[in-house]
Amino acid sequence: MTTFYWIMEYVASFIEISMCCIFCGTFLEKERLGDRKYLVLAGSGIGAILVIVLNRIDIFSDINSMLVTLIVLFLQLLIYKAKVGKSVLFMLIYMVILTAIDFMTAYFTALVLDTDAGYLLNTQSPKRVICILLSKSLLILIIVTLSKMLKRTLIFLKRYVVIMCIYSIFLLVSLFVMVELNMNNGNPKTDLFLTIFFIASILIELLMFYFVIKIGESYEQRQKAELIEMKNRMLQKSLDETNQAFKLWKSSVHDYKHNIIALTQLADDGNIEEIKKYLKRENELMDRKMFYIQTGNSVVDAIVNTKQSFAEEKGITFVVNAKVPENCVVSELDMANILGNLIDNAIEASNSEEEPYIDVTMRQDKHFIVIKIINKYSREFSKRLETTKHKRMFHGIGIGSVKNIVEKYEGEFSIDKQGKEVIVKILIPNFK
């Protein structure tokens, strides 16, 4: 019978760890797991063995719980290769849900079976098996439902992530403290109160999580609105410049015959200086004929043309050779952030340079999107070229932000200084 109990403990641990992987993967993984599902299964199996070893020492203890938490966190970092901050956030939220479900089920089962909750938590018995079946079934139901509802890319603002982490830690500690106090006092009359407290803990945690998600969605909507506004400004600018060029062309055609006659007369008179002056004026007019950079994507067009105008106003030579590939895996919003941040950094870095220039390249190379931005920079080099602007949306909010987006698409990011040039290169797999 003892072997059966330990098999049940192993199955319970396996379910807990695999459900954590599914929950965290809902937010840490952009697409479905694919081949990583085997890594999840293998990691859950090995993790469950380690948990069983710990349980052989003591089934329920604070140290045991902390070690299990570290095992689960390590597994998330191994599988999803995500940032530690995000992994900690989602793992903490999951641990609060898991702990509350386990304790709630234990105290509810204790009420129904008229037994002690501490006995169910610490002693292997048929009643504990019933408790395990109930808690793990409820856990699977909640996690799978959440995974189905929230399977999408979300934006999480750092300050709210920190608040959520602190709150989750507080709630997790509160759950264990409540259980420890009740087990030490041995008062069965508090079982109903604790059951309600654990249910409330799950609901509060989910509501907090929902609140953080909604704030992220609101932030994303504001970004999209500003992006649309920028596109509209650029379209209007393009229309105005087209009208200006048409008027200039019409005027040039009207005066073309007279200009030819005047130039012919100046040539006959050998007046080379006047011919040069005339050609200089024509050249200045040509410089004023604006053109609209087209990359194949209206959002990228808006970003690049806006930055070009801003750079040229500052006397920076701005060269663009960009073509957005078809079926681009990078979303428009992410592409706007990448280019906006990097070009803004390049413009700021070029401010005090003599004869500054910026060269922007984007192309498809086999199955990869290649983005390269080069700017002149003769001073001491720092890889954290952050903006000093107060309004940071679509402006240089730091190399770290760009790295996060590139990592999201499992791409590569590099920034180096070669001679008097800073070269930023991004390589993103373009598979859809």
XYZ file of C-alpha atoms in Angstrom:
432
model
C 0.000 0.000 0.000
C 2.897 2.336 0.740
C 4.095 1.972 -2.868
C 0.649 3.021 -4.137
C 0.746 6.143 -1.976
C 4.153 7.141 -3.329
C 2.966 6.544 -6.891
C 0.070 8.921 -6.200
C 2.511 11.470 -4.742
C 4.639 11.208 -7.886
C 1.628 11.623 -10.194
C 0.502 14.661 -8.165
C 3.969 16.248 -8.388
C 4.165 15.506 -12.122
C 0.791 17.200 -12.683
C 1.791 20.221 -10.600
C 5.046 20.784 -12.503
C 3.570 20.145 -15.965
C 0.644 22.494 -15.230
C 3.153 25.156 -14.191
C 4.930 24.725 -17.544
C 1.621 25.095 -19.400
C 0.625 28.162 -17.363
C 3.986 29.925 -17.789
C 4.189 28.902 -21.442
C 0.879 30.661 -22.079
C 2.696 33.968 -21.583
C 6.387 33.174 -22.132
C 6.057 31.349 -25.448
C 4.917 33.283 -28.537
C 3.729 30.185 -30.383
C 2.867 26.600 -29.525
C 5.481 24.451 -27.840
C 6.055 22.071 -30.740
C 9.037 19.830 -29.943
C 9.400 21.502 -26.551
C 6.447 19.515 -25.248
C 8.837 16.564 -24.898
C 11.167 18.765 -22.867
C 8.195 19.741 -20.690
C 7.302 16.080 -20.127
C 10.909 15.088 -19.405
C 11.459 18.084 -17.119
C 8.214 17.415 -15.260
C 9.162 13.761 -14.809
C 12.630 14.550 -13.450
C 11.283 17.394 -11.308
C 8.632 15.089 -9.838
C 11.366 12.605 -8.843
C 13.248 15.365 -6.999
C 10.024 16.410 -5.250
C 9.405 12.809 -4.145
C 12.923 12.651 -2.695
C 12.161 15.804 -0.699
C 8.790 14.424 0.379
C 10.457 11.298 1.743
C 12.208 13.613 4.193
C 9.106 15.659 5.069
C 5.841 15.739 3.115
C 4.840 19.232 4.285
C 7.385 21.872 5.328
C 8.384 25.417 4.434
C 11.880 24.342 3.319
C 10.387 21.619 1.145
C 8.042 24.145 -0.480
C 10.881 26.610 -1.191
C 13.035 23.900 -2.773
C 10.141 22.746 -4.945
C 9.568 26.364 -6.014
C 13.222 26.694 -7.065
C 13.000 23.447 -9.051
C 9.919 24.707 -10.887
C 11.521 28.109 -11.595
C 14.692 26.491 -12.952
C 12.583 24.335 -15.261
C 10.755 27.383 -16.692
C 14.052 29.150 -17.397
C 15.414 26.006 -19.048
C 12.383 25.367 -21.252
C 11.406 28.886 -22.301
C 14.758 30.699 -21.964
C 12.777 33.702 -20.760
C 13.799 36.627 -18.621
C 14.091 35.824 -14.921
C 11.658 38.612 -13.985
C 8.799 37.291 -16.126
C 9.509 33.694 -15.133
C 9.385 34.635 -11.448
C 6.109 36.553 -11.923
C 4.217 33.752 -13.646
C 5.707 31.089 -11.397
C 4.641 33.043 -8.273
C 1.112 33.503 -9.601
C 0.949 29.787 -10.300
C 2.327 28.877 -6.861
C -0.338 31.036 -5.187
C -3.066 29.285 -7.200
C -1.557 25.839 -6.547
C -1.047 26.421 -2.813
C -4.514 27.893 -2.325
C -6.103 24.966 -4.191
C -4.158 22.389 -2.152
C -4.997 23.975 1.194
C -8.597 24.699 0.221
C -9.099 21.089 -0.884
C -7.446 19.776 2.282
C -9.619 21.861 4.620
C -12.776 21.217 2.598
C -12.100 17.452 2.595
C -11.398 17.622 6.317
C -14.807 19.231 6.878
C -16.661 16.679 4.756
C -14.846 13.619 6.152
C -14.792 15.012 9.699
C -11.057 14.713 10.079
C -8.057 16.941 10.763
C -6.610 18.990 7.850
C -3.110 18.615 9.286
C -3.522 14.861 9.090
C -4.412 15.086 5.379
C -1.427 17.337 4.664
C 1.179 15.269 6.515
C 0.047 11.645 6.488
C -0.289 9.183 3.609
C -3.745 7.626 3.760
C -6.800 6.882 1.584
C -8.252 10.232 2.668
C -5.127 12.015 1.432
C -5.482 10.195 -1.924
C -9.040 11.568 -2.226
C -7.705 15.013 -1.391
C -4.984 14.704 -4.063
C -7.469 13.614 -6.745
C -9.770 16.537 -5.967
C -7.025 19.173 -5.834
C -5.225 18.062 -9.014
C -8.484 17.786 -10.977
C -9.371 21.339 -9.923
C -5.852 22.523 -10.748
C -5.984 21.041 -14.264
C -9.414 22.592 -14.849
C -8.301 26.092 -13.791
C -4.930 26.102 -15.583
C -6.206 24.640 -18.861
C -9.117 27.103 -18.852
C -6.778 30.049 -18.249
C -4.419 28.788 -20.952
C -7.258 28.607 -23.484
C -8.542 32.070 -22.559
C -5.216 33.908 -22.421
C -3.176 32.345 -25.236
C -1.909 35.574 -26.736
C 1.059 37.910 -26.647
C 0.710 40.394 -23.786
C 2.563 43.496 -22.682
C 3.472 43.660 -18.987
C 4.668 46.991 -17.613
C 7.592 46.606 -15.224
C 6.147 48.548 -12.289
C 2.989 46.436 -12.282
C 5.015 43.253 -12.643
C 6.960 44.250 -9.496
C 3.728 45.044 -7.623
C 2.232 41.721 -8.695
C 5.354 39.830 -7.586
C 5.360 41.520 -4.162
C 1.653 40.871 -3.702
C 2.011 37.208 -4.761
C 4.874 36.666 -2.318
C 2.815 38.268 0.467
C -0.198 36.104 -0.351
C 1.899 32.942 -0.593
C 3.515 33.609 2.792
C 0.084 34.394 4.271
C -1.275 31.058 3.090
C 1.537 29.132 4.774
C 1.337 31.214 7.955
C -2.423 30.627 8.234
C -1.937 26.883 7.829
C 0.970 26.741 10.300
C -0.989 28.683 12.934
C -4.041 26.470 12.562
C -2.003 23.267 12.707
C -0.196 24.444 15.841
C -3.417 25.525 17.549
C -5.279 22.415 16.433
C -8.632 24.203 16.214
C -10.963 22.370 13.788
C -13.574 25.150 14.038
C -11.450 27.353 11.766
C -11.549 24.876 8.866
C -14.543 26.554 7.195
C -13.019 30.012 7.607
C -9.716 28.846 6.115
C -11.495 27.172 3.196
C -13.236 30.468 2.387
C -9.914 32.315 2.837
C -8.179 30.030 0.316
C -10.995 30.438 -2.219
C -10.801 34.205 -1.769
C -7.013 34.060 -2.243
C -7.392 32.369 -5.632
C -10.026 34.879 -6.744
C -8.015 37.895 -5.557
C -4.858 36.633 -7.283
C -6.736 36.069 -10.550
C -8.367 39.509 -10.304
C -4.990 41.142 -9.721
C -3.573 39.260 -12.680
C -6.555 40.336 -14.812
C -5.958 43.944 -13.744
C -2.279 43.782 -14.817
C -3.263 42.244 -18.174
C -5.841 44.977 -18.805
C -3.302 47.704 -18.027
C -0.922 46.096 -20.532
C -3.685 45.964 -23.160
C -4.507 49.630 -22.535
C -0.838 50.545 -22.966
C -0.693 48.555 -26.212
C -3.823 50.312 -27.505
C -2.253 53.709 -26.781
C 0.852 52.658 -28.708
C -1.266 51.534 -31.659
C -3.247 54.785 -31.599
C -0.045 56.836 -31.685
C 1.265 54.638 -34.485
C -1.902 55.232 -36.533
C -1.618 58.968 -35.881
C 1.997 58.887 -37.061
C 0.987 57.017 -40.226
C -1.711 59.601 -40.950
C 0.765 62.449 -40.484
C 3.210 60.790 -42.852
C 0.523 60.144 -45.476
C -0.522 63.791 -45.307
C 3.123 64.843 -45.511
C 3.604 62.602 -48.545
C 0.525 64.117 -50.219
C 1.711 67.663 -49.539
C 5.166 66.889 -50.902
C 3.682 65.242 -53.987
C 1.588 68.346 -54.670
C 4.658 70.533 -54.129
C 6.704 68.444 -56.558
C 3.891 68.528 -59.142
C 3.622 72.304 -58.930
C 7.388 72.611 -59.231
C 7.402 70.301 -62.247
C 4.524 72.205 -63.884
C 6.325 75.488 -63.326
C 9.555 74.034 -64.682
C 7.844 72.787 -67.853
C 6.249 76.188 -68.375
C 9.612 77.968 -68.088
C 11.639 75.241 -69.790
C 11.636 76.872 -73.264
C 12.620 80.287 -71.889
C 15.372 78.739 -69.762
C 16.856 76.932 -72.764
C 16.846 80.154 -74.761
C 18.504 82.028 -71.851
C 21.166 79.344 -71.379
C 21.862 79.296 -75.124
C 22.348 83.058 -75.143
C 24.648 82.889 -72.085
C 26.680 80.159 -73.784
C 26.966 82.194 -76.984
C 28.204 85.143 -74.910
C 30.683 82.902 -73.069
C 29.168 83.906 -69.725
C 30.117 80.755 -67.782
C 29.565 82.324 -64.347
C 25.891 83.074 -65.048
C 25.399 79.527 -66.345
C 26.907 78.185 -63.118
C 24.618 80.377 -61.013
C 21.601 79.157 -62.966
C 22.569 75.489 -62.552
C 23.179 76.031 -58.826
C 19.667 77.431 -58.407
C 18.222 74.444 -60.270
C 20.206 72.068 -58.069
C 18.837 73.722 -54.921
C 15.328 73.308 -56.276
C 15.995 69.612 -56.887
C 17.200 69.228 -53.304
C 13.900 70.649 -52.119
C 11.954 68.000 -54.020
C 11.117 65.588 -51.251
C 10.610 61.871 -51.748
C 8.780 59.246 -49.729
C 10.695 56.123 -48.732
C 8.688 52.972 -49.434
C 9.633 49.714 -47.733
C 6.553 47.643 -48.494
C 4.998 48.254 -45.082
C 3.082 51.423 -44.209
C 4.060 51.327 -40.525
C 7.775 51.018 -41.295
C 7.346 53.735 -43.954
C 5.884 56.064 -41.332
C 8.697 55.404 -38.856
C 11.557 55.657 -41.366
C 10.251 58.782 -43.133
C 9.540 60.538 -39.833
C 13.029 59.770 -38.542
C 14.584 60.786 -41.869
C 12.945 64.211 -41.737
C 14.006 64.658 -38.109
C 17.603 63.607 -38.861
C 17.949 65.853 -41.910
C 16.652 68.816 -39.907
C 19.642 68.232 -37.633
C 22.027 68.095 -40.602
C 22.492 64.306 -40.455
C 22.867 62.444 -43.742
C 20.225 59.716 -43.631
C 20.493 56.769 -46.033
C 17.833 54.056 -46.183
C 17.890 50.776 -48.079
C 14.980 48.875 -46.558
C 12.523 46.305 -47.791
C 10.132 44.592 -45.388
C 9.818 40.926 -46.430
C 6.455 39.405 -47.255
C 4.812 37.430 -44.447
C 7.036 39.200 -41.918
C 6.928 37.345 -38.587
C 7.586 40.549 -36.608
C 4.425 42.457 -35.746
C 4.068 46.053 -36.939
C 4.094 47.328 -33.365
C 7.307 45.475 -32.517
C 8.965 46.584 -35.763
C 8.013 50.189 -34.992
C 9.583 49.886 -31.553
C 12.785 48.306 -32.897
C 13.357 50.880 -35.637
C 12.099 53.854 -33.629
C 14.355 53.096 -30.664
C 17.484 52.290 -32.666
C 17.193 55.219 -35.080
C 16.499 57.628 -32.206
C 19.615 56.340 -30.437
C 21.610 56.783 -33.634
C 20.322 60.355 -34.090
C 21.209 61.284 -30.498
C 24.645 59.688 -30.835
C 25.243 61.707 -34.036
C 24.292 65.092 -32.599
C 27.808 66.284 -31.791
C 29.607 64.532 -34.661
C 31.180 66.306 -37.620
C 29.613 65.254 -40.924
C 27.244 62.811 -39.194
C 25.445 60.063 -41.082
C 23.055 57.187 -40.421
C 22.682 54.166 -42.690
C 19.574 51.977 -42.234
C 19.359 48.594 -43.961
C 16.628 45.961 -43.798
C 16.400 42.918 -46.022
C 15.433 39.262 -46.208
C 18.475 36.965 -46.251
C 17.335 33.388 -46.865
C 15.000 32.694 -43.922
C 16.127 35.623 -41.771
C 15.214 39.285 -41.425
C 18.398 41.350 -41.255
C 18.276 44.845 -39.762
C 21.491 46.876 -39.693
C 21.865 50.476 -38.497
C 25.212 52.271 -38.764
C 25.974 55.737 -37.444
C 29.114 57.816 -36.995
C 30.298 57.938 -33.379
C 33.829 58.980 -32.477
C 33.452 59.309 -28.702
C 33.690 56.749 -25.902
C 31.383 53.868 -26.646
C 28.602 52.625 -24.365
C 26.277 49.782 -25.288
C 23.422 51.396 -23.333
C 22.647 54.394 -25.563
C 19.424 55.459 -23.862
C 17.295 58.444 -24.742
C 16.981 61.551 -22.585
C 13.476 62.319 -23.860
C 10.631 62.477 -21.363
C 8.155 60.913 -23.784
C 9.576 57.536 -24.616
C 6.882 55.876 -26.692
C 8.418 55.074 -30.118
C 11.592 56.847 -29.013
C 14.830 55.355 -27.768
C 13.855 53.648 -24.542
C 17.131 51.776 -24.376
C 18.932 48.921 -26.002
C 17.425 46.577 -23.403
C 13.920 47.147 -24.783
C 15.026 46.232 -28.303
C 16.788 43.124 -26.978
C 13.572 42.003 -25.280
C 11.657 42.231 -28.561
C 14.403 40.403 -30.494
C 14.509 37.640 -27.868
C 10.732 37.341 -28.149
C 11.238 36.214 -31.769
C 14.282 34.075 -30.848
C 16.549 36.398 -32.811
C 20.078 37.672 -32.281
C 21.173 41.195 -31.361
C 24.640 42.713 -31.509
C 26.069 46.210 -31.082
C 29.721 47.011 -31.720
C 32.001 49.899 -32.505
C 34.311 49.633 -35.497
C 36.585 52.625 -35.935
C 34.348 55.678 -35.824
C 31.134 53.757 -36.474
C 28.605 52.103 -34.198
C 26.992 49.107 -35.893
C 23.774 47.550 -34.613
C 22.764 44.277 -36.245
C 19.619 42.227 -35.689
C 18.930 38.773 -37.106
C 15.392 37.356 -36.726
C 14.159 34.012 -38.099
C 11.283 34.701 -40.482
C 9.195 31.537 -40.369
C 5.394 31.702 -40.455
